[in-house]
Amino acid sequence: MQVEHHPLALEFPEFKETIHTLKLANAHFAKLFDEYTDTDKAINRAENGVEHLADAALETLKKVRISLKDQLFQLLQTHAA
């Protein structure tokens, strides 16, 4: 079974334009965005069997992705306000 990616633009479609703007204008947002994307890709590779990760390592990556997503969402909300 193919597991899907969780790109930020699909997670928060209402902020698609804001995501693009902040990636270009805000270095902190861009760094978090890149970390989120890399983490999501690593999780996807592990869940699809492309790379092997121990269960604990995969769970840690998922927690990192959630934390990054929360931080990015806060920045998106702040920018939109």
GROMACS .gro file of C-alpha atoms in nm:
model
   81
    1MET     CA    1   0.000   0.000   0.000
    2GLN     CA    2   0.141   0.336  -0.104
    3VAL     CA    3   0.147   0.591   0.178
    4GLU     CA    4   0.093   0.952   0.070
    5HIS     CA    5   0.310   1.253   0.142
    6HIS     CA    6   0.176   1.534   0.358
    7PRO     CA    7   0.294   1.846   0.173
    8LEU     CA    8   0.219   2.165   0.362
    9ALA     CA    9   0.015   2.313   0.075
   10LEU     CA   10  -0.221   2.014   0.092
   11GLU     CA   11  -0.234   2.021   0.472
   12PHE     CA   12  -0.328   2.391   0.469
   13PRO     CA   13  -0.478   2.467   0.126
   14GLU     CA   14  -0.625   2.794   0.253
   15PHE     CA   15  -0.267   2.918   0.307
   16LYS     CA   16  -0.120   2.808  -0.026
   17GLU     CA   17  -0.036   3.164  -0.140
   18THR     CA   18   0.090   3.260   0.207
   19ILE     CA   19   0.318   2.956   0.214
   20HIS     CA   20   0.472   3.061  -0.116
   21THR     CA   21   0.514   3.422   0.000
   22LEU     CA   22   0.671   3.326   0.332
   23LYS     CA   23   0.909   3.076   0.173
   24LEU     CA   24   1.052   3.364  -0.032
   25ALA     CA   25   1.039   3.641   0.228
   26ASN     CA   26   1.099   3.476   0.566
   27ALA     CA   27   1.421   3.281   0.621
   28HIS     CA   28   1.295   3.120   0.943
   29PHE     CA   29   0.977   2.998   0.773
   30ALA     CA   30   1.178   2.871   0.475
   31LYS     CA   31   1.411   2.675   0.707
   32LEU     CA   32   1.120   2.518   0.895
   33PHE     CA   33   0.945   2.445   0.565
   34ASP     CA   34   1.253   2.264   0.429
   35GLU     CA   35   1.288   2.065   0.752
   36TYR     CA   36   0.919   1.971   0.735
   37THR     CA   37   0.951   1.862   0.371
   38ASP     CA   38   1.265   1.655   0.438
   39THR     CA   39   1.106   1.490   0.743
   40ASP     CA   40   0.787   1.412   0.552
   41LYS     CA   41   0.989   1.254   0.270
   42ALA     CA   42   1.188   1.043   0.518
   43ILE     CA   43   0.866   0.921   0.681
   44ASN     CA   44   0.716   0.843   0.342
   45ARG     CA   45   1.023   0.644   0.234
   46ALA     CA   46   1.014   0.442   0.557
   47GLU     CA   47   0.639   0.375   0.543
   48ASN     CA   48   0.663   0.266   0.180
   49GLY     CA   49   0.952   0.029   0.250
   50VAL     CA   50   1.209   0.221   0.046
   51GLU     CA   51   1.427   0.266   0.356
   52HIS     CA   52   1.422   0.076   0.682
   53LEU     CA   53   1.372   0.259   1.009
   54ALA     CA   54   1.316   0.112   1.352
   55ASP     CA   55   0.968   0.177   1.488
   56ALA     CA   56   1.103   0.414   1.753
   57ALA     CA   57   1.294   0.616   1.491
   58LEU     CA   58   0.985   0.641   1.272
   59GLU     CA   59   0.773   0.756   1.566
   60THR     CA   60   1.037   1.018   1.651
   61LEU     CA   61   1.028   1.146   1.294
   62LYS     CA   62   0.649   1.167   1.306
   63LYS     CA   63   0.669   1.371   1.628
   64VAL     CA   64   0.922   1.604   1.465
   65ARG     CA   65   0.691   1.647   1.165
   66ILE     CA   66   0.398   1.734   1.394
   67SER     CA   67   0.609   1.988   1.583
   68LEU     CA   68   0.729   2.150   1.261
   69LYS     CA   69   0.374   2.156   1.124
   70ASP     CA   70   0.253   2.329   1.441
   71GLN     CA   71   0.530   2.590   1.420
   72LEU     CA   72   0.461   2.654   1.053
   73PHE     CA   73   0.088   2.685   1.118
   74GLN     CA   74   0.152   2.943   1.389
   75LEU     CA   75   0.365   3.148   1.148
   76LEU     CA   76   0.097   3.120   0.880
   77GLN     CA   77  -0.174   3.236   1.118
   78THR     CA   78   0.041   3.526   1.241
   79HIS     CA   79   0.115   3.638   0.886
   80ALA     CA   80  -0.251   3.611   0.784
   81ALA     CA   81  -0.369   3.820   1.081
   0.00000   0.00000   0.00000
